Amino acid sequence: MTKLKNNGNPMVEKIPVGIEGFNIISENGLPKGRTTLLSGTSGSGKTVFAIEFLWNGIKKYNENGVFVTFEETPRDIMRNVKSLGWDLSDAVRSAKLAFVDASPVSGEKYETGDYDFGALIARILHAVDKVNAKRVSIDSISALFHRFSDTGIIRREMFRVAAALKDNGLTTLISSERVEEYGEVARFGVEEFVSDNVIILRNILDDEKRRRTIEILKFRGTTHQKGEYPFTIDKEGIKILPLSSLELVQKSSTKRITSGNKDINNMCGGGFFRDSVILISGPTGSGKTLMTTTFVEAGCNNGEKSLLFGFEESEEQMIRNGLSWGVDLRKWIKRGLLKIVCSYPETRGPEDHLLFMKRSMEEFKPNRIAVDSLSAMERILSIKSYREFVISLTSFIKLREIAGLFTSTTKTLLGGESITEAHISTLTDSIIILRYVELNGEMRRGLTVIKMRGSWHDKEIKEYTIDGKGMQIEKAFKGMENIMAGAARSMYQAEKSEMEKIIE
């Protein structure tokens, strides 16, 4: 539980919700003893959020709860959330959770005149006393507006409910329906006025895919992060991914590790740093997957675990590719030092991909990871979402001092840059560029290190070849220009052409 000062005013206590990422965007939880409106469209995750708020209170913070339902029966709710590993029936039996069932009964008739919620308040407070609750979730008050006609009376009575819960020191979530993702806060336009705080959940159709986001619209008397943040619901509940709220707190290592190629190590001043993120950019067929393969093999040769994410080729294809360069990846998989995880970007949303990758790293605990090709993720993401995806991924591996190697594919075979190169180059520690070079009527390959944060590096552009033993670094292109643009020419010829233009 956290107490916060607010410009000299009395401190506002906050309680943790227990939902991953929520503490970051809420700046330490929900205001204690206050009512929060949780508003969202159908399928946005309101009921899951309301139940997880209670479940985490019971399991993590020793705070019992009461769930008030106006729509589904308690039996249906308990059955629906069992897939998330939440055994609410056990919590009920152990007197840690109580249900107040106000769901409609078939054939039930309702008043059309004046009425009050006095009986409902009494039932809720009785349930609170019964289990010594500190948290209450009410799902969903929109059902009341469908069942009763006078919204003025409902607003008045909901004020009474909220006041009674607040007077008893209860931290309460009240869910409500919305009609539009970016319209009124709630369907009937009065729900937000009975609450101290407002949280909005959205279920947006973004380029033919659904994407959930959360926004804290209002926290009365205390601060919170502004804007929308993506979240997903997996087998363990809600996971919020506050990508733009990450802090630069990672450590910085001076220890060097090998790239798997002696000559590239020399070009990078002795190898990559232990916790660095390396970007390999080049056109298709230029050797990016080869560098990825030698990078993970080098870790395995040193007894380090390596994790390879493939977004364009299957595991068997990667193993076959490795054999063509004399690298037996299957050997390292059998020894438990290498794990290859392959999937198309389209199989998951960006938040689910990120969560899956983080869990894979937490389970396998690698010393190195490689992503081939990161630019494949561009197909399913906007530029802003793509950059935030990379920020979150790089921050995660840097905090754990994991070395990361990402590849990106340029749009053209000769010269040019990739979207990845243009938008995340500042996030990486090292950048190696691979290019095809047209020279004297034949295609050759060139490589250069254009960035090595915190270290000297070779500035030359060197020719390389690929054979059955991998990548062979040759001599530098001397007396040539426009090499990385793909059309090399001698500097003598360039000077001669310029002189001829001046003479003309």
Coordinates of C-alpha atoms in Angstrom, one line a residue:
M1 CA 0.0 0.0 0.0
T2 CA 1.4 3.4 -1.0
K3 CA 0.8 6.9 0.3
L4 CA 1.3 9.7 -2.1
K5 CA 1.5 13.5 -1.5
N6 CA -0.5 15.7 -3.7
N7 CA 0.9 19.3 -3.7
G8 CA 0.6 19.6 0.1
N9 CA -2.9 18.1 0.3
P10 CA -3.7 15.1 2.4
M11 CA -2.0 12.0 1.2
V12 CA -3.9 9.7 -1.2
E13 CA -3.3 6.0 -0.4
K14 CA -3.1 3.6 -3.2
I15 CA -3.5 -0.2 -3.2
P16 CA -1.9 -2.6 -5.7
V17 CA -4.2 -4.2 -8.2
G18 CA -1.8 -7.0 -9.0
I19 CA -2.3 -6.8 -12.7
E20 CA 1.0 -6.9 -14.6
G21 CA 1.9 -3.4 -15.8
F22 CA -1.0 -1.6 -14.0
N23 CA 1.2 -0.3 -11.2
I24 CA 3.3 1.5 -13.8
I25 CA 0.5 3.3 -15.6
S26 CA -1.4 4.1 -12.4
E27 CA 1.7 5.1 -10.4
N28 CA 1.2 2.4 -7.7
G29 CA -2.4 1.2 -7.9
L30 CA -5.9 2.3 -7.3
P31 CA -6.8 5.1 -4.8
K32 CA -7.8 3.3 -1.6
G33 CA -11.4 3.5 -0.3
R34 CA -12.6 5.1 -3.5
T35 CA -14.9 4.2 -6.4
T36 CA -13.5 3.6 -9.9
L37 CA -15.6 3.3 -13.0
L38 CA -14.3 0.7 -15.4
S39 CA -15.9 1.5 -18.8
G40 CA -15.5 -0.4 -22.0
T41 CA -17.1 -1.9 -25.1
S42 CA -18.1 -5.5 -25.5
G43 CA -15.1 -7.8 -25.3
S44 CA -12.7 -5.3 -23.9
G45 CA -12.0 -7.3 -20.7
K46 CA -14.1 -5.5 -18.1
T47 CA -15.3 -8.6 -16.2
V48 CA -11.9 -10.2 -16.3
F49 CA -10.3 -7.0 -14.9
A50 CA -13.0 -6.8 -12.1
I51 CA -12.5 -10.4 -11.1
E52 CA -8.7 -10.3 -11.3
F53 CA -8.8 -7.2 -9.0
L54 CA -10.5 -9.3 -6.4
W55 CA -8.6 -12.5 -7.0
N56 CA -5.2 -10.8 -6.7
G57 CA -6.4 -9.1 -3.5
I58 CA -7.2 -12.5 -2.0
K59 CA -4.1 -14.3 -3.2
K60 CA -1.4 -11.6 -3.1
Y61 CA -2.5 -9.0 -0.6
N62 CA -4.6 -10.8 2.0
E63 CA -7.6 -8.6 1.1
N64 CA -11.0 -10.4 0.7
G65 CA -13.6 -9.3 -1.8
V66 CA -17.2 -9.1 -2.8
F67 CA -18.4 -9.5 -6.4
V68 CA -21.8 -8.0 -7.2
T69 CA -23.3 -9.2 -10.5
F70 CA -26.2 -7.7 -12.4
E71 CA -25.8 -9.9 -15.6
E72 CA -24.2 -13.3 -15.3
T73 CA -25.0 -15.8 -12.5
P74 CA -22.2 -16.6 -10.0
R75 CA -22.1 -20.1 -11.3
D76 CA -21.4 -18.9 -14.9
I77 CA -18.8 -16.5 -13.7
M78 CA -16.9 -19.1 -11.7
R79 CA -17.0 -21.5 -14.7
N80 CA -15.8 -18.9 -17.2
V81 CA -12.7 -17.9 -15.2
K82 CA -11.5 -21.4 -14.3
S83 CA -9.6 -21.4 -17.6
L84 CA -7.4 -18.6 -16.1
G85 CA -6.6 -20.8 -13.1
W86 CA -8.9 -18.8 -10.8
D87 CA -10.8 -21.2 -8.5
L88 CA -13.4 -18.8 -7.2
S89 CA -15.5 -21.6 -5.7
D90 CA -12.6 -22.4 -3.4
A91 CA -12.4 -18.7 -2.4
V92 CA -16.1 -18.8 -1.6
R93 CA -15.8 -21.9 0.5
S94 CA -12.9 -20.5 2.5
A95 CA -15.0 -17.3 3.2
K96 CA -12.5 -15.0 1.3
L97 CA -14.9 -14.1 -1.5
A98 CA -18.7 -13.5 -1.5
F99 CA -21.1 -13.1 -4.4
V100 CA -24.1 -10.8 -4.4
D101 CA -26.4 -12.2 -7.1
A102 CA -28.5 -9.4 -8.6
S103 CA -28.7 -11.0 -12.1
P104 CA -32.1 -11.1 -13.8
V105 CA -34.5 -14.0 -13.2
S106 CA -36.5 -15.2 -16.1
G107 CA -40.0 -13.7 -16.1
E108 CA -39.0 -11.2 -13.4
K109 CA -40.9 -7.8 -13.5
Y110 CA -39.5 -4.5 -12.5
E111 CA -41.0 -1.3 -11.1
T112 CA -41.7 1.6 -13.4
G113 CA -42.2 4.1 -10.6
D114 CA -40.0 5.3 -7.7
Y115 CA -37.7 2.8 -6.1
D116 CA -34.5 2.6 -4.2
F117 CA -31.4 0.4 -3.8
G118 CA -31.7 0.2 0.0
A119 CA -32.1 -3.6 -0.1
L120 CA -29.2 -4.0 -2.5
I121 CA -26.9 -1.8 -0.3
A122 CA -27.9 -4.0 2.7
R123 CA -27.0 -7.2 0.8
I124 CA -23.6 -5.8 -0.3
L125 CA -22.7 -4.6 3.2
H126 CA -23.8 -7.9 4.7
A127 CA -21.5 -9.8 2.2
V128 CA -18.7 -7.4 3.1
D129 CA -19.1 -8.2 6.8
K130 CA -19.4 -11.9 6.2
V131 CA -16.0 -12.2 4.5
N132 CA -14.4 -9.0 6.0
A133 CA -13.9 -7.6 2.5
K134 CA -11.7 -4.7 1.6
R135 CA -12.5 -4.8 -2.2
V136 CA -15.7 -4.8 -4.1
S137 CA -16.4 -5.3 -7.8
I138 CA -19.8 -4.4 -9.4
D139 CA -20.4 -5.8 -12.9
S140 CA -22.2 -4.1 -14.7
I141 CA -24.4 -1.2 -13.8
S142 CA -25.4 -0.8 -17.4
A143 CA -27.7 -3.7 -16.9
L144 CA -29.7 -1.6 -14.4
F145 CA -30.4 1.0 -17.1
H146 CA -31.7 -1.7 -19.4
R147 CA -34.0 -3.0 -16.6
F148 CA -35.3 0.4 -15.3
S149 CA -36.4 3.4 -17.3
D150 CA -35.7 6.4 -15.1
T151 CA -32.0 7.2 -15.4
G152 CA -32.3 10.1 -12.9
I153 CA -33.4 7.7 -10.1
I154 CA -30.7 5.2 -11.1
R155 CA -28.0 7.9 -10.8
R156 CA -29.4 9.0 -7.4
E157 CA -29.4 5.4 -6.2
M158 CA -25.9 4.6 -7.5
F159 CA -24.7 7.7 -5.6
R160 CA -26.1 6.0 -2.5
V161 CA -24.4 2.7 -3.3
A162 CA -21.0 4.4 -4.0
A163 CA -21.3 6.6 -0.8
A164 CA -22.2 3.5 1.4
L165 CA -19.1 1.6 0.1
K166 CA -16.9 4.6 0.5
D167 CA -18.1 5.2 4.0
N168 CA -17.1 1.7 4.8
G169 CA -13.6 2.2 3.5
L170 CA -14.0 -0.1 0.5
T171 CA -12.1 0.2 -2.7
T172 CA -14.6 -0.4 -5.4
L173 CA -14.6 -1.1 -9.2
I174 CA -17.9 -0.5 -11.0
S175 CA -18.0 -1.7 -14.7
S176 CA -20.1 -0.1 -17.4
E177 CA -20.7 -0.5 -21.1
R178 CA -19.7 1.9 -23.8
V179 CA -21.2 2.2 -27.3
E180 CA -18.1 3.5 -29.1
E181 CA -14.4 3.2 -28.6
Y182 CA -13.8 6.9 -28.8
G183 CA -17.2 8.4 -27.8
E184 CA -19.0 9.0 -24.5
V185 CA -17.3 7.6 -21.4
A186 CA -20.3 5.3 -20.8
R187 CA -23.5 4.3 -22.6
F188 CA -26.0 6.4 -20.6
G189 CA -23.8 9.4 -19.8
V190 CA -24.3 9.5 -16.1
E191 CA -22.2 6.6 -14.8
E192 CA -18.9 8.5 -14.6
F193 CA -20.5 11.0 -12.2
V194 CA -20.9 8.4 -9.4
S195 CA -17.1 7.6 -9.4
D196 CA -14.0 9.3 -8.2
N197 CA -11.9 7.6 -10.9
V198 CA -12.4 6.5 -14.5
I199 CA -10.6 3.8 -16.4
I200 CA -11.4 3.1 -20.1
L201 CA -10.8 -0.3 -21.8
R202 CA -11.0 -0.5 -25.6
N203 CA -11.2 -3.3 -28.0
I204 CA -10.1 -1.6 -31.3
L205 CA -10.3 -3.1 -34.8
D206 CA -6.9 -2.1 -36.1
D207 CA -6.1 -3.2 -39.7
E208 CA -8.3 -6.3 -39.5
K209 CA -7.0 -7.3 -36.1
R210 CA -8.4 -6.6 -32.6
R211 CA -6.2 -4.7 -30.2
R212 CA -7.1 -4.0 -26.6
T213 CA -5.9 -0.9 -24.8
I214 CA -6.4 0.7 -21.4
E215 CA -6.5 4.4 -20.5
I216 CA -6.7 6.0 -17.1
L217 CA -9.0 9.0 -17.8
K218 CA -9.2 10.4 -14.3
F219 CA -7.8 9.7 -10.8
R220 CA -9.2 12.3 -8.4
G221 CA -6.6 13.8 -6.1
T222 CA -3.6 11.8 -7.4
T223 CA -1.4 11.3 -10.5
H224 CA -1.3 8.7 -13.2
Q225 CA 0.3 8.1 -16.6
K226 CA -1.6 9.6 -19.5
G227 CA -2.6 8.0 -22.8
E228 CA -3.5 4.5 -24.0
Y229 CA -1.5 1.4 -23.3
P230 CA -1.9 -2.0 -25.0
F231 CA -2.8 -5.0 -23.1
T232 CA -3.7 -8.7 -23.7
I233 CA -5.5 -11.4 -21.9
D234 CA -3.7 -14.7 -21.7
K235 CA -4.0 -17.9 -19.7
E236 CA -3.0 -16.0 -16.5
G237 CA -5.2 -13.0 -16.9
I238 CA -4.5 -9.4 -18.0
K239 CA -1.0 -8.3 -19.0
I240 CA -0.6 -4.5 -19.6
L241 CA 2.4 -3.6 -21.7
P242 CA 3.3 0.0 -20.9
L243 CA 5.8 0.4 -23.7
S244 CA 6.2 4.2 -23.6
S245 CA 6.5 4.2 -19.8
L246 CA 9.8 2.2 -19.6
E247 CA 12.7 3.7 -17.8
L248 CA 16.4 3.8 -18.8
V249 CA 17.7 2.0 -15.8
Q250 CA 19.6 -0.9 -17.3
K251 CA 23.2 -1.5 -16.4
S252 CA 26.1 -1.3 -18.9
S253 CA 28.7 -4.0 -19.3
T254 CA 32.3 -3.7 -20.5
K255 CA 32.7 -7.5 -21.1
R256 CA 33.1 -8.5 -24.7
I257 CA 31.5 -11.6 -26.4
T258 CA 32.3 -13.1 -29.7
S259 CA 30.2 -12.7 -32.8
G260 CA 31.3 -16.1 -34.0
N261 CA 33.5 -14.6 -36.7
K262 CA 37.1 -13.6 -35.8
D263 CA 37.3 -10.9 -38.5
I264 CA 34.0 -9.3 -37.5
N265 CA 35.2 -9.3 -33.9
N266 CA 38.3 -7.3 -35.0
M267 CA 36.1 -4.8 -37.0
C268 CA 34.0 -4.3 -33.8
G269 CA 37.0 -3.5 -31.6
G270 CA 37.2 -7.0 -30.0
G271 CA 33.6 -8.3 -30.2
F272 CA 30.2 -7.2 -29.1
F273 CA 29.5 -6.0 -25.5
R274 CA 27.8 -8.5 -23.2
D275 CA 24.5 -6.6 -23.0
S276 CA 24.5 -4.9 -26.4
V277 CA 21.8 -5.0 -29.1
I278 CA 23.1 -5.5 -32.6
L279 CA 21.3 -4.7 -35.8
I280 CA 22.3 -6.5 -39.0
S281 CA 20.7 -4.9 -42.0
G282 CA 20.9 -6.0 -45.6
P283 CA 19.0 -7.3 -48.7
T284 CA 17.7 -10.8 -49.0
G285 CA 20.5 -13.4 -49.5
S286 CA 23.3 -11.1 -48.2
G287 CA 24.2 -13.3 -45.2
K288 CA 22.0 -12.0 -42.3
T289 CA 20.8 -15.5 -41.4
L290 CA 24.3 -16.8 -41.6
M291 CA 25.5 -14.1 -39.1
T292 CA 22.6 -15.0 -36.9
T293 CA 23.5 -18.7 -37.0
T294 CA 27.2 -18.1 -36.2
F295 CA 26.2 -15.7 -33.4
V296 CA 24.0 -18.3 -31.6
E297 CA 26.6 -21.1 -32.3
A298 CA 29.4 -19.0 -30.8
G299 CA 27.4 -18.8 -27.5
C300 CA 26.7 -22.5 -27.5
N301 CA 30.4 -23.2 -28.1
N302 CA 31.1 -21.1 -24.9
G303 CA 28.5 -23.1 -22.9
E304 CA 26.0 -20.2 -23.1
K305 CA 22.3 -20.7 -23.8
S306 CA 21.0 -19.1 -27.1
L307 CA 17.4 -18.5 -28.1
L308 CA 16.6 -17.9 -31.7
F309 CA 13.2 -16.5 -32.8
G310 CA 12.4 -17.0 -36.5
F311 CA 9.7 -15.1 -38.2
E312 CA 10.4 -16.2 -41.8
E313 CA 11.7 -19.7 -41.8
S314 CA 10.8 -22.9 -39.9
E315 CA 13.2 -24.6 -37.4
E316 CA 14.0 -27.4 -40.0
Q317 CA 14.9 -24.8 -42.6
M318 CA 17.2 -23.0 -40.1
I319 CA 18.9 -26.3 -39.2
R320 CA 19.4 -27.1 -43.0
N321 CA 20.8 -23.6 -43.6
G322 CA 23.2 -24.1 -40.8
L323 CA 24.5 -27.4 -42.2
S324 CA 25.3 -25.7 -45.6
W325 CA 27.7 -23.4 -43.6
G326 CA 29.1 -26.2 -41.5
V327 CA 27.1 -25.4 -38.4
D328 CA 25.1 -28.2 -36.7
L329 CA 22.4 -26.5 -34.8
R330 CA 20.6 -29.7 -34.0
K331 CA 23.6 -30.8 -31.9
W332 CA 23.1 -27.7 -29.6
I333 CA 19.4 -28.2 -29.4
K334 CA 19.9 -31.8 -28.1
R335 CA 22.4 -30.5 -25.6
G336 CA 19.9 -28.0 -24.3
L337 CA 22.0 -25.0 -25.2
L338 CA 19.9 -23.8 -28.1
K339 CA 16.2 -23.3 -28.6
I340 CA 14.6 -22.3 -31.9
V341 CA 11.1 -20.8 -31.8
C342 CA 9.4 -20.1 -35.2
S343 CA 6.1 -18.5 -36.1
Y344 CA 4.6 -16.1 -38.7
P345 CA 4.0 -12.6 -37.3
E346 CA 0.4 -12.9 -38.4
T347 CA -0.3 -15.7 -36.0
R348 CA -0.5 -13.3 -33.0
G349 CA -1.1 -9.7 -32.2
P350 CA 2.0 -7.6 -31.3
E351 CA 1.2 -7.7 -27.6
D352 CA 0.9 -11.4 -27.6
H353 CA 4.1 -11.8 -29.6
L354 CA 5.9 -9.6 -27.1
L355 CA 4.5 -11.5 -24.1
F356 CA 5.3 -14.9 -25.7
M357 CA 8.9 -13.8 -26.4
K358 CA 9.4 -12.5 -22.8
R359 CA 8.0 -15.8 -21.4
S360 CA 10.2 -17.8 -23.6
M361 CA 13.2 -15.9 -22.3
E362 CA 12.1 -16.2 -18.7
E363 CA 11.7 -20.0 -19.1
F364 CA 14.8 -20.8 -21.1
K365 CA 17.0 -18.1 -19.5
P366 CA 19.3 -17.5 -22.5
N367 CA 22.6 -15.6 -22.5
R368 CA 22.0 -14.6 -26.1
I369 CA 18.9 -14.1 -28.3
A370 CA 18.6 -13.6 -32.0
V371 CA 15.5 -12.4 -34.0
D372 CA 15.5 -13.3 -37.7
S373 CA 14.0 -11.2 -39.2
L374 CA 12.7 -8.3 -37.0
S375 CA 11.5 -6.5 -40.1
A376 CA 8.9 -9.3 -40.7
M377 CA 7.0 -7.7 -37.8
E378 CA 6.6 -4.6 -39.9
R379 CA 3.8 -6.4 -41.7
I380 CA 1.5 -6.3 -38.7
L381 CA 2.4 -3.1 -37.0
S382 CA 2.2 0.6 -37.5
I383 CA 5.5 2.5 -37.3
K384 CA 4.7 3.8 -33.8
S385 CA 3.6 0.3 -32.6
Y386 CA 6.6 -1.2 -34.2
R387 CA 9.0 1.1 -32.5
E388 CA 7.3 0.6 -29.1
F389 CA 7.5 -3.2 -29.7
V390 CA 11.3 -2.9 -30.2
I391 CA 11.7 -0.5 -27.2
S392 CA 10.0 -3.0 -24.9
L393 CA 11.9 -6.0 -26.3
T394 CA 15.3 -4.3 -26.1
S395 CA 14.6 -2.9 -22.6
F396 CA 13.7 -6.4 -21.4
I397 CA 16.9 -8.1 -22.7
K398 CA 19.1 -5.2 -21.5
L399 CA 17.7 -5.4 -18.0
R400 CA 18.7 -9.0 -17.9
E401 CA 22.1 -8.4 -19.6
I402 CA 21.2 -10.6 -22.5
A403 CA 23.0 -10.0 -25.8
G404 CA 20.6 -9.5 -28.7
L405 CA 21.1 -9.7 -32.4
F406 CA 18.3 -8.5 -34.7
T407 CA 18.2 -8.7 -38.5
S408 CA 16.3 -6.5 -40.9
T409 CA 15.8 -6.7 -44.7
T410 CA 16.2 -3.7 -47.0
K411 CA 13.6 -3.2 -49.7
T412 CA 16.0 -3.1 -52.6
L413 CA 18.9 -5.4 -53.5
L414 CA 21.2 -2.5 -54.2
G415 CA 21.5 0.3 -51.6
G416 CA 18.5 1.7 -49.7
E417 CA 17.5 1.2 -46.1
S418 CA 14.9 -0.8 -44.2
I419 CA 12.1 0.6 -42.2
T420 CA 13.7 -1.1 -39.2
E421 CA 17.0 0.6 -39.9
A422 CA 15.3 4.0 -40.2
H423 CA 13.2 3.8 -37.1
I424 CA 15.1 1.8 -34.5
S425 CA 18.7 2.5 -35.3
T426 CA 18.9 4.8 -32.3
L427 CA 17.8 2.0 -30.0
T428 CA 20.6 -0.4 -31.0
D429 CA 24.2 -0.4 -29.8
S430 CA 25.8 -1.7 -32.9
I431 CA 24.8 -1.6 -36.6
I432 CA 26.4 -3.8 -39.3
I433 CA 25.4 -3.1 -42.9
L434 CA 25.5 -5.7 -45.6
R435 CA 25.2 -4.7 -49.3
Y436 CA 25.5 -6.1 -52.8
V437 CA 28.0 -4.1 -54.8
E438 CA 28.0 -3.9 -58.6
L439 CA 31.6 -3.7 -59.7
N440 CA 33.2 -4.2 -63.1
G441 CA 30.2 -6.0 -64.5
E442 CA 29.8 -8.5 -61.6
M443 CA 27.9 -8.6 -58.3
R444 CA 30.0 -8.7 -55.1
R445 CA 29.3 -8.2 -51.4
G446 CA 30.4 -5.4 -49.0
L447 CA 30.2 -5.1 -45.2
T448 CA 30.8 -2.2 -42.8
V449 CA 30.3 -1.4 -39.2
I450 CA 28.6 2.0 -39.0
K451 CA 27.9 2.1 -35.3
M452 CA 29.6 0.6 -32.2
R453 CA 28.3 2.4 -29.1
G454 CA 31.1 2.9 -26.5
S455 CA 33.8 1.5 -28.6
W456 CA 36.2 2.0 -31.5
H457 CA 35.3 0.2 -34.7
D458 CA 36.7 -0.3 -38.1
K459 CA 35.5 2.3 -40.6
E460 CA 36.4 0.5 -43.8
I461 CA 34.0 -1.2 -46.2
K462 CA 35.3 -4.8 -46.7
E463 CA 34.4 -7.3 -49.3
Y464 CA 33.2 -10.7 -48.1
T465 CA 32.2 -14.0 -49.6
I466 CA 30.1 -16.9 -48.4
D467 CA 31.1 -20.5 -48.8
G468 CA 30.6 -23.9 -47.1
K469 CA 32.5 -22.6 -44.0
G470 CA 30.5 -19.5 -43.5
M471 CA 31.4 -15.8 -44.1
Q472 CA 34.9 -14.9 -45.2
I473 CA 36.0 -11.3 -44.8
E474 CA 38.3 -10.1 -47.6
K475 CA 40.2 -6.9 -48.2
A476 CA 38.7 -3.5 -48.0
F477 CA 37.4 -1.7 -51.1
K478 CA 40.2 0.8 -51.8
G479 CA 40.0 3.8 -54.1
M480 CA 36.3 3.2 -54.6
E481 CA 33.2 5.2 -53.8
N482 CA 29.4 4.7 -53.9
I483 CA 30.0 1.2 -52.6
M484 CA 27.1 1.0 -50.1
A485 CA 24.8 2.6 -52.7
G486 CA 25.4 -0.6 -54.7
A487 CA 27.2 1.0 -57.7
A488 CA 30.9 1.2 -56.9
R489 CA 33.2 3.2 -59.1
S490 CA 36.9 4.2 -58.8
M491 CA 37.6 7.6 -57.3
Y492 CA 39.8 8.3 -60.3
Q493 CA 36.9 7.8 -62.7
A494 CA 34.7 10.0 -60.6
E495 CA 37.2 12.8 -60.6
K496 CA 37.7 12.4 -64.3
S497 CA 33.9 12.7 -64.9
E498 CA 33.7 15.8 -62.8
M499 CA 36.6 17.5 -64.7
E500 CA 34.9 16.7 -68.1
K501 CA 31.7 18.3 -66.9
I502 CA 33.6 21.5 -65.8
I503 CA 35.4 21.7 -69.2
E504 CA 32.1 21.3 -71.1

